[in-house]
Amino acid sequence: MPVTVVQREAKKTDPEPVPQQEPARQQEDTEELARRLVEPVSRLLRAELRHGRERLGRLNDRRR
């Protein structure tokens, strides 16, 4: 059975422009995101450090 191959032309679409925020608003958003991320990231870092100490056999941090 013969097969006919038909190629379609790709539609050329321009990407939608991203709405630009004013710099002050963008900075506020960045600062809010940083504030919201500090707690979870610091918790993860403390857990990773604790895990490293446990792996080495030191259960407490003698530097404090």
mmCIF file with all atom_site columns, N, CA and C in Angstrom:
data_model
loop_
_atom_site.group_PDB
_atom_site.id
_atom_site.type_symbol
_atom_site.label_atom_id
_atom_site.label_alt_id
_atom_site.label_comp_id
_atom_site.label_asym_id
_atom_site.label_entity_id
_atom_site.label_seq_id
_atom_site.pdbx_PDB_ins_code
_atom_site.Cartn_x
_atom_site.Cartn_y
_atom_site.Cartn_z
_atom_site.occupancy
_atom_site.B_iso_or_equiv
_atom_site.pdbx_formal_charge
_atom_site.auth_seq_id
_atom_site.auth_comp_id
_atom_site.auth_asym_id
_atom_site.auth_atom_id
_atom_site.pdbx_PDB_model_num
ATOM 1   N N  . MET A 1 1  ? 0.844  -1.164 0.000  1.00 0.00 ? 1  MET A N  1
ATOM 2   C CA . MET A 1 1  ? 0.000  0.000  0.000  1.00 0.00 ? 1  MET A CA 1
ATOM 3   C C  . MET A 1 1  ? 0.894  1.233  0.000  1.00 0.00 ? 1  MET A C  1
ATOM 4   N N  . PRO A 1 2  ? 0.755  2.148  -0.936 1.00 0.00 ? 2  PRO A N  1
ATOM 5   C CA . PRO A 1 2  ? 1.585  3.352  -0.993 1.00 0.00 ? 2  PRO A CA 1
ATOM 6   C C  . PRO A 1 2  ? 1.189  4.345  0.110  1.00 0.00 ? 2  PRO A C  1
ATOM 7   N N  . VAL A 1 3  ? 2.215  5.010  0.643  1.00 0.00 ? 3  VAL A N  1
ATOM 8   C CA . VAL A 1 3  ? 2.010  5.990  1.709  1.00 0.00 ? 3  VAL A CA 1
ATOM 9   C C  . VAL A 1 3  ? 2.370  7.359  1.180  1.00 0.00 ? 3  VAL A C  1
ATOM 10  N N  . THR A 1 4  ? 1.513  8.326  1.380  1.00 0.00 ? 4  THR A N  1
ATOM 11  C CA . THR A 1 4  ? 1.768  9.693  0.962  1.00 0.00 ? 4  THR A CA 1
ATOM 12  C C  . THR A 1 4  ? 2.133  10.511 2.198  1.00 0.00 ? 4  THR A C  1
ATOM 13  N N  . VAL A 1 5  ? 3.288  11.178 2.146  1.00 0.00 ? 5  VAL A N  1
ATOM 14  C CA . VAL A 1 5  ? 3.742  11.998 3.253  1.00 0.00 ? 5  VAL A CA 1
ATOM 15  C C  . VAL A 1 5  ? 3.493  13.456 2.911  1.00 0.00 ? 5  VAL A C  1
ATOM 16  N N  . VAL A 1 6  ? 2.810  14.152 3.799  1.00 0.00 ? 6  VAL A N  1
ATOM 17  C CA . VAL A 1 6  ? 2.515  15.561 3.591  1.00 0.00 ? 6  VAL A CA 1
ATOM 18  C C  . VAL A 1 6  ? 3.111  16.336 4.752  1.00 0.00 ? 6  VAL A C  1
ATOM 19  N N  . GLN A 1 7  ? 3.965  17.319 4.447  1.00 0.00 ? 7  GLN A N  1
ATOM 20  C CA . GLN A 1 7  ? 4.543  18.159 5.489  1.00 0.00 ? 7  GLN A CA 1
ATOM 21  C C  . GLN A 1 7  ? 3.778  19.465 5.550  1.00 0.00 ? 7  GLN A C  1
ATOM 22  N N  . ARG A 1 8  ? 3.447  19.840 6.739  1.00 0.00 ? 8  ARG A N  1
ATOM 23  C CA . ARG A 1 8  ? 2.740  21.102 6.938  1.00 0.00 ? 8  ARG A CA 1
ATOM 24  C C  . ARG A 1 8  ? 3.740  22.181 7.277  1.00 0.00 ? 8  ARG A C  1
ATOM 25  N N  . GLU A 1 9  ? 3.424  23.374 6.872  1.00 0.00 ? 9  GLU A N  1
ATOM 26  C CA . GLU A 1 9  ? 4.287  24.500 7.230  1.00 0.00 ? 9  GLU A CA 1
ATOM 27  C C  . GLU A 1 9  ? 4.035  24.860 8.686  1.00 0.00 ? 9  GLU A C  1
ATOM 28  N N  . ALA A 1 10 ? 5.116  25.090 9.395  1.00 0.00 ? 10 ALA A N  1
ATOM 29  C CA . ALA A 1 10 ? 4.990  25.481 10.796 1.00 0.00 ? 10 ALA A CA 1
ATOM 30  C C  . ALA A 1 10 ? 4.400  26.880 10.880 1.00 0.00 ? 10 ALA A C  1
ATOM 31  N N  . LYS A 1 11 ? 3.485  27.032 11.813 1.00 0.00 ? 11 LYS A N  1
ATOM 32  C CA . LYS A 1 11 ? 2.898  28.355 12.006 1.00 0.00 ? 11 LYS A CA 1
ATOM 33  C C  . LYS A 1 11 ? 3.917  29.242 12.699 1.00 0.00 ? 11 LYS A C  1
ATOM 34  N N  . LYS A 1 12 ? 4.079  30.400 12.196 1.00 0.00 ? 12 LYS A N  1
ATOM 35  C CA . LYS A 1 12 ? 5.009  31.342 12.803 1.00 0.00 ? 12 LYS A CA 1
ATOM 36  C C  . LYS A 1 12 ? 4.221  32.219 13.758 1.00 0.00 ? 12 LYS A C  1
ATOM 37  N N  . THR A 1 13 ? 4.507  32.039 15.032 1.00 0.00 ? 13 THR A N  1
ATOM 38  C CA . THR A 1 13 ? 3.832  32.844 16.046 1.00 0.00 ? 13 THR A CA 1
ATOM 39  C C  . THR A 1 13 ? 4.879  33.594 16.846 1.00 0.00 ? 13 THR A C  1
ATOM 40  N N  . ASP A 1 14 ? 4.598  34.817 17.085 1.00 0.00 ? 14 ASP A N  1
ATOM 41  C CA . ASP A 1 14 ? 5.480  35.621 17.927 1.00 0.00 ? 14 ASP A CA 1
ATOM 42  C C  . ASP A 1 14 ? 5.140  35.317 19.375 1.00 0.00 ? 14 ASP A C  1
ATOM 43  N N  . PRO A 1 15 ? 6.163  35.183 20.220 1.00 0.00 ? 15 PRO A N  1
ATOM 44  C CA . PRO A 1 15 ? 5.858  34.956 21.642 1.00 0.00 ? 15 PRO A CA 1
ATOM 45  C C  . PRO A 1 15 ? 5.124  36.157 22.208 1.00 0.00 ? 15 PRO A C  1
ATOM 46  N N  . GLU A 1 16 ? 4.216  35.848 23.140 1.00 0.00 ? 16 GLU A N  1
ATOM 47  C CA . GLU A 1 16 ? 3.474  36.941 23.760 1.00 0.00 ? 16 GLU A CA 1
ATOM 48  C C  . GLU A 1 16 ? 4.413  37.794 24.590 1.00 0.00 ? 16 GLU A C  1
ATOM 49  N N  . PRO A 1 17 ? 4.290  39.090 24.501 1.00 0.00 ? 17 PRO A N  1
ATOM 50  C CA . PRO A 1 17 ? 5.167  39.941 25.311 1.00 0.00 ? 17 PRO A CA 1
ATOM 51  C C  . PRO A 1 17 ? 4.877  39.762 26.794 1.00 0.00 ? 17 PRO A C  1
ATOM 52  N N  . VAL A 1 18 ? 5.928  39.697 27.577 1.00 0.00 ? 18 VAL A N  1
ATOM 53  C CA . VAL A 1 18 ? 5.794  39.557 29.015 1.00 0.00 ? 18 VAL A CA 1
ATOM 54  C C  . VAL A 1 18 ? 5.560  40.942 29.597 1.00 0.00 ? 18 VAL A C  1
ATOM 55  N N  . PRO A 1 19 ? 4.502  41.094 30.379 1.00 0.00 ? 19 PRO A N  1
ATOM 56  C CA . PRO A 1 19 ? 4.260  42.424 30.950 1.00 0.00 ? 19 PRO A CA 1
ATOM 57  C C  . PRO A 1 19 ? 5.382  42.803 31.914 1.00 0.00 ? 19 PRO A C  1
ATOM 58  N N  . GLN A 1 20 ? 5.915  43.973 31.726 1.00 0.00 ? 20 GLN A N  1
ATOM 59  C CA . GLN A 1 20 ? 7.011  44.453 32.557 1.00 0.00 ? 20 GLN A CA 1
ATOM 60  C C  . GLN A 1 20 ? 6.447  45.151 33.786 1.00 0.00 ? 20 GLN A C  1
ATOM 61  N N  . GLN A 1 21 ? 6.972  44.777 34.935 1.00 0.00 ? 21 GLN A N  1
ATOM 62  C CA . GLN A 1 21 ? 6.563  45.434 36.170 1.00 0.00 ? 21 GLN A CA 1
ATOM 63  C C  . GLN A 1 21 ? 7.483  46.620 36.394 1.00 0.00 ? 21 GLN A C  1
ATOM 64  N N  . GLU A 1 22 ? 6.982  47.563 37.112 1.00 0.00 ? 22 GLU A N  1
ATOM 65  C CA . GLU A 1 22 ? 7.833  48.688 37.456 1.00 0.00 ? 22 GLU A CA 1
ATOM 66  C C  . GLU A 1 22 ? 8.911  48.202 38.425 1.00 0.00 ? 22 GLU A C  1
ATOM 67  N N  . PRO A 1 23 ? 10.110 48.767 38.372 1.00 0.00 ? 23 PRO A N  1
ATOM 68  C CA . PRO A 1 23 ? 11.232 48.267 39.184 1.00 0.00 ? 23 PRO A CA 1
ATOM 69  C C  . PRO A 1 23 ? 10.941 48.199 40.674 1.00 0.00 ? 23 PRO A C  1
ATOM 70  N N  . ALA A 1 24 ? 10.218 49.173 41.217 1.00 0.00 ? 24 ALA A N  1
ATOM 71  C CA . ALA A 1 24 ? 9.940  49.171 42.656 1.00 0.00 ? 24 ALA A CA 1
ATOM 72  C C  . ALA A 1 24 ? 9.067  47.966 43.022 1.00 0.00 ? 24 ALA A C  1
ATOM 73  N N  . ARG A 1 25 ? 8.082  47.684 42.206 1.00 0.00 ? 25 ARG A N  1
ATOM 74  C CA . ARG A 1 25 ? 7.189  46.547 42.474 1.00 0.00 ? 25 ARG A CA 1
ATOM 75  C C  . ARG A 1 25 ? 7.949  45.229 42.337 1.00 0.00 ? 25 ARG A C  1
ATOM 76  N N  . GLN A 1 26 ? 8.822  45.153 41.341 1.00 0.00 ? 26 GLN A N  1
ATOM 77  C CA . GLN A 1 26 ? 9.600  43.941 41.141 1.00 0.00 ? 26 GLN A CA 1
ATOM 78  C C  . GLN A 1 26 ? 10.534 43.703 42.323 1.00 0.00 ? 26 GLN A C  1
ATOM 79  N N  . GLN A 1 27 ? 11.130 44.757 42.844 1.00 0.00 ? 27 GLN A N  1
ATOM 80  C CA . GLN A 1 27 ? 12.012 44.621 44.002 1.00 0.00 ? 27 GLN A CA 1
ATOM 81  C C  . GLN A 1 27 ? 11.225 44.167 45.227 1.00 0.00 ? 27 GLN A C  1
ATOM 82  N N  . GLU A 1 28 ? 10.010 44.684 45.400 1.00 0.00 ? 28 GLU A N  1
ATOM 83  C CA . GLU A 1 28 ? 9.175  44.254 46.524 1.00 0.00 ? 28 GLU A CA 1
ATOM 84  C C  . GLU A 1 28 ? 8.860  42.773 46.410 1.00 0.00 ? 28 GLU A C  1
ATOM 85  N N  . ASP A 1 29 ? 8.551  42.320 45.204 1.00 0.00 ? 29 ASP A N  1
ATOM 86  C CA . ASP A 1 29 ? 8.250  40.899 45.003 1.00 0.00 ? 29 ASP A CA 1
ATOM 87  C C  . ASP A 1 29 ? 9.467  40.040 45.322 1.00 0.00 ? 29 ASP A C  1
ATOM 88  N N  . THR A 1 30 ? 10.644 40.501 44.924 1.00 0.00 ? 30 THR A N  1
ATOM 89  C CA . THR A 1 30 ? 11.869 39.751 45.183 1.00 0.00 ? 30 THR A CA 1
ATOM 90  C C  . THR A 1 30 ? 12.151 39.686 46.681 1.00 0.00 ? 30 THR A C  1
ATOM 91  N N  . GLU A 1 31 ? 11.970 40.797 47.367 1.00 0.00 ? 31 GLU A N  1
ATOM 92  C CA . GLU A 1 31 ? 12.201 40.822 48.810 1.00 0.00 ? 31 GLU A CA 1
ATOM 93  C C  . GLU A 1 31 ? 11.208 39.940 49.545 1.00 0.00 ? 31 GLU A C  1
ATOM 94  N N  . GLU A 1 32 ? 9.947  39.948 49.120 1.00 0.00 ? 32 GLU A N  1
ATOM 95  C CA . GLU A 1 32 ? 8.939  39.092 49.740 1.00 0.00 ? 32 GLU A CA 1
ATOM 96  C C  . GLU A 1 32 ? 9.275  37.621 49.531 1.00 0.00 ? 32 GLU A C  1
ATOM 97  N N  . LEU A 1 33 ? 9.711  37.268 48.342 1.00 0.00 ? 33 LEU A N  1
ATOM 98  C CA . LEU A 1 33 ? 10.104 35.893 48.057 1.00 0.00 ? 33 LEU A CA 1
ATOM 99  C C  . LEU A 1 33 ? 11.288 35.484 48.929 1.00 0.00 ? 33 LEU A C  1
ATOM 100 N N  . ALA A 1 34 ? 12.268 36.377 49.078 1.00 0.00 ? 34 ALA A N  1
ATOM 101 C CA . ALA A 1 34 ? 13.431 36.080 49.912 1.00 0.00 ? 34 ALA A CA 1
ATOM 102 C C  . ALA A 1 34 ? 13.007 35.864 51.366 1.00 0.00 ? 34 ALA A C  1
ATOM 103 N N  . ARG A 1 35 ? 12.103 36.705 51.876 1.00 0.00 ? 35 ARG A N  1
ATOM 104 C CA . ARG A 1 35 ? 11.634 36.549 53.251 1.00 0.00 ? 35 ARG A CA 1
ATOM 105 C C  . ARG A 1 35 ? 10.930 35.211 53.447 1.00 0.00 ? 35 ARG A C  1
ATOM 106 N N  . ARG A 1 36 ? 10.139 34.819 52.453 1.00 0.00 ? 36 ARG A N  1
ATOM 107 C CA . ARG A 1 36 ? 9.402  33.565 52.575 1.00 0.00 ? 36 ARG A CA 1
ATOM 108 C C  . ARG A 1 36 ? 10.316 32.350 52.456 1.00 0.00 ? 36 ARG A C  1
ATOM 109 N N  . LEU A 1 37 ? 11.453 32.482 51.796 1.00 0.00 ? 37 LEU A N  1
ATOM 110 C CA . LEU A 1 37 ? 12.345 31.346 51.594 1.00 0.00 ? 37 LEU A CA 1
ATOM 111 C C  . LEU A 1 37 ? 13.390 31.171 52.686 1.00 0.00 ? 37 LEU A C  1
ATOM 112 N N  . VAL A 1 38 ? 13.651 32.198 53.473 1.00 0.00 ? 38 VAL A N  1
ATOM 113 C CA . VAL A 1 38 ? 14.705 32.130 54.489 1.00 0.00 ? 38 VAL A CA 1
ATOM 114 C C  . VAL A 1 38 ? 14.454 31.001 55.479 1.00 0.00 ? 38 VAL A C  1
ATOM 115 N N  . GLU A 1 39 ? 13.259 30.911 56.004 1.00 0.00 ? 39 GLU A N  1
ATOM 116 C CA . GLU A 1 39 ? 12.943 29.891 57.013 1.00 0.00 ? 39 GLU A CA 1
ATOM 117 C C  . GLU A 1 39 ? 13.110 28.467 56.476 1.00 0.00 ? 39 GLU A C  1
ATOM 118 N N  . PRO A 1 40 ? 12.480 28.107 55.353 1.00 0.00 ? 40 PRO A N  1
ATOM 119 C CA . PRO A 1 40 ? 12.634 26.724 54.877 1.00 0.00 ? 40 PRO A CA 1
ATOM 120 C C  . PRO A 1 40 ? 14.062 26.372 54.479 1.00 0.00 ? 40 PRO A C  1
ATOM 121 N N  . VAL A 1 41 ? 14.760 27.307 53.861 1.00 0.00 ? 41 VAL A N  1
ATOM 122 C CA . VAL A 1 41 ? 16.135 27.023 53.434 1.00 0.00 ? 41 VAL A CA 1
ATOM 123 C C  . VAL A 1 41 ? 17.047 26.870 54.638 1.00 0.00 ? 41 VAL A C  1
ATOM 124 N N  . SER A 1 42 ? 16.876 27.711 55.655 1.00 0.00 ? 42 SER A N  1
ATOM 125 C CA . SER A 1 42 ? 17.724 27.587 56.842 1.00 0.00 ? 42 SER A CA 1
ATOM 126 C C  . SER A 1 42 ? 17.427 26.280 57.579 1.00 0.00 ? 42 SER A C  1
ATOM 127 N N  . ARG A 1 43 ? 16.164 25.866 57.588 1.00 0.00 ? 43 ARG A N  1
ATOM 128 C CA . ARG A 1 43 ? 15.815 24.585 58.209 1.00 0.00 ? 43 ARG A CA 1
ATOM 129 C C  . ARG A 1 43 ? 16.493 23.424 57.474 1.00 0.00 ? 43 ARG A C  1
ATOM 130 N N  . LEU A 1 44 ? 16.484 23.467 56.143 1.00 0.00 ? 44 LEU A N  1
ATOM 131 C CA . LEU A 1 44 ? 17.145 22.420 55.361 1.00 0.00 ? 44 LEU A CA 1
ATOM 132 C C  . LEU A 1 44 ? 18.647 22.405 55.588 1.00 0.00 ? 44 LEU A C  1
ATOM 133 N N  . LEU A 1 45 ? 19.258 23.587 55.673 1.00 0.00 ? 45 LEU A N  1
ATOM 134 C CA . LEU A 1 45 ? 20.700 23.660 55.914 1.00 0.00 ? 45 LEU A CA 1
ATOM 135 C C  . LEU A 1 45 ? 21.059 23.098 57.287 1.00 0.00 ? 45 LEU A C  1
ATOM 136 N N  . ARG A 1 46 ? 20.281 23.468 58.320 1.00 0.00 ? 46 ARG A N  1
ATOM 137 C CA . ARG A 1 46 ? 20.543 22.933 59.658 1.00 0.00 ? 46 ARG A CA 1
ATOM 138 C C  . ARG A 1 46 ? 20.421 21.419 59.679 1.00 0.00 ? 46 ARG A C  1
ATOM 139 N N  . ALA A 1 47 ? 19.408 20.890 58.998 1.00 0.00 ? 47 ALA A N  1
ATOM 140 C CA . ALA A 1 47 ? 19.223 19.435 58.953 1.00 0.00 ? 47 ALA A CA 1
ATOM 141 C C  . ALA A 1 47 ? 20.398 18.775 58.244 1.00 0.00 ? 47 ALA A C  1
ATOM 142 N N  . GLU A 1 48 ? 20.879 19.377 57.161 1.00 0.00 ? 48 GLU A N  1
ATOM 143 C CA . GLU A 1 48 ? 22.014 18.807 56.431 1.00 0.00 ? 48 GLU A CA 1
ATOM 144 C C  . GLU A 1 48 ? 23.280 18.840 57.283 1.00 0.00 ? 48 GLU A C  1
ATOM 145 N N  . LEU A 1 49 ? 23.506 19.927 58.007 1.00 0.00 ? 49 LEU A N  1
ATOM 146 C CA . LEU A 1 49 ? 24.670 20.004 58.893 1.00 0.00 ? 49 LEU A CA 1
ATOM 147 C C  . LEU A 1 49 ? 24.570 18.974 60.022 1.00 0.00 ? 49 LEU A C  1
ATOM 148 N N  . ARG A 1 50 ? 23.362 18.831 60.590 1.00 0.00 ? 50 ARG A N  1
ATOM 149 C CA . ARG A 1 50 ? 23.160 17.848 61.641 1.00 0.00 ? 50 ARG A CA 1
ATOM 150 C C  . ARG A 1 50 ? 23.421 16.441 61.111 1.00 0.00 ? 50 ARG A C  1
ATOM 151 N N  . HIS A 1 51 ? 22.950 16.172 59.922 1.00 0.00 ? 51 HIS A N  1
ATOM 152 C CA . HIS A 1 51 ? 23.170 14.856 59.315 1.00 0.00 ? 51 HIS A CA 1
ATOM 153 C C  . HIS A 1 51 ? 24.665 14.594 59.112 1.00 0.00 ? 51 HIS A C  1
ATOM 154 N N  . GLY A 1 52 ? 25.399 15.616 58.686 1.00 0.00 ? 52 GLY A N  1
ATOM 155 C CA . GLY A 1 52 ? 26.843 15.474 58.507 1.00 0.00 ? 52 GLY A CA 1
ATOM 156 C C  . GLY A 1 52 ? 27.554 15.199 59.816 1.00 0.00 ? 52 GLY A C  1
ATOM 157 N N  . ARG A 1 53 ? 27.141 15.878 60.889 1.00 0.00 ? 53 ARG A N  1
ATOM 158 C CA . ARG A 1 53 ? 27.743 15.635 62.206 1.00 0.00 ? 53 ARG A CA 1
ATOM 159 C C  . ARG A 1 53 ? 27.434 14.229 62.692 1.00 0.00 ? 53 ARG A C  1
ATOM 160 N N  . GLU A 1 54 ? 26.206 13.788 62.486 1.00 0.00 ? 54 GLU A N  1
ATOM 161 C CA . GLU A 1 54 ? 25.836 12.430 62.903 1.00 0.00 ? 54 GLU A CA 1
ATOM 162 C C  . GLU A 1 54 ? 26.646 11.395 62.127 1.00 0.00 ? 54 GLU A C  1
ATOM 163 N N  . ARG A 1 55 ? 26.857 11.658 60.854 1.00 0.00 ? 55 ARG A N  1
ATOM 164 C CA . ARG A 1 55 ? 27.624 10.725 60.030 1.00 0.00 ? 55 ARG A CA 1
ATOM 165 C C  . ARG A 1 55 ? 29.068 10.634 60.513 1.00 0.00 ? 55 ARG A C  1
ATOM 166 N N  . LEU A 1 56 ? 29.599 11.747 61.014 1.00 0.00 ? 56 LEU A N  1
ATOM 167 C CA . LEU A 1 56 ? 30.970 11.767 61.519 1.00 0.00 ? 56 LEU A CA 1
ATOM 168 C C  . LEU A 1 56 ? 31.062 11.276 62.968 1.00 0.00 ? 56 LEU A C  1
ATOM 169 N N  . GLY A 1 57 ? 29.929 11.076 63.606 1.00 0.00 ? 57 GLY A N  1
ATOM 170 C CA . GLY A 1 57 ? 29.936 10.601 64.987 1.00 0.00 ? 57 GLY A CA 1
ATOM 171 C C  . GLY A 1 57 ? 29.935 11.713 66.003 1.00 0.00 ? 57 GLY A C  1
ATOM 172 N N  . ARG A 1 58 ? 29.760 12.956 65.568 1.00 0.00 ? 58 ARG A N  1
ATOM 173 C CA . ARG A 1 58 ? 29.688 14.094 66.492 1.00 0.00 ? 58 ARG A CA 1
ATOM 174 C C  . ARG A 1 58 ? 28.239 14.544 66.557 1.00 0.00 ? 58 ARG A C  1
ATOM 175 N N  . LEU A 1 59 ? 27.605 14.315 67.665 1.00 0.00 ? 59 LEU A N  1
ATOM 176 C CA . LEU A 1 59 ? 26.192 14.643 67.755 1.00 0.00 ? 59 LEU A CA 1
ATOM 177 C C  . LEU A 1 59 ? 25.926 16.097 68.104 1.00 0.00 ? 59 LEU A C  1
ATOM 178 N N  . ASN A 1 60 ? 26.924 16.784 68.629 1.00 0.00 ? 60 ASN A N  1
ATOM 179 C CA . ASN A 1 60 ? 26.697 18.202 68.924 1.00 0.00 ? 60 ASN A CA 1
ATOM 180 C C  . ASN A 1 60 ? 27.783 19.044 68.257 1.00 0.00 ? 60 ASN A C  1
ATOM 181 N N  . ASP A 1 61 ? 27.459 20.302 68.087 1.00 0.00 ? 61 ASP A N  1
ATOM 182 C CA . ASP A 1 61 ? 28.374 21.259 67.451 1.00 0.00 ? 61 ASP A CA 1
ATOM 183 C C  . ASP A 1 61 ? 29.161 21.945 68.555 1.00 0.00 ? 61 ASP A C  1
ATOM 184 N N  . ARG A 1 62 ? 30.429 21.647 68.704 1.00 0.00 ? 62 ARG A N  1
ATOM 185 C CA . ARG A 1 62 ? 31.249 22.175 69.816 1.00 0.00 ? 62 ARG A CA 1
ATOM 186 C C  . ARG A 1 62 ? 31.666 23.638 69.589 1.00 0.00 ? 62 ARG A C  1
ATOM 187 N N  . ARG A 1 63 ? 31.406 24.189 68.423 1.00 0.00 ? 63 ARG A N  1
ATOM 188 C CA . ARG A 1 63 ? 31.786 25.577 68.179 1.00 0.00 ? 63 ARG A CA 1
ATOM 189 C C  . ARG A 1 63 ? 30.890 26.549 68.907 1.00 0.00 ? 63 ARG A C  1
ATOM 190 N N  . ARG A 1 64 ? 29.711 26.145 69.285 1.00 0.00 ? 64 ARG A N  1
ATOM 191 C CA . ARG A 1 64 ? 28.786 27.048 69.984 1.00 0.00 ? 64 ARG A CA 1
ATOM 192 C C  . ARG A 1 64 ? 28.983 26.986 71.462 1.00 0.00 ? 64 ARG A C  1
#
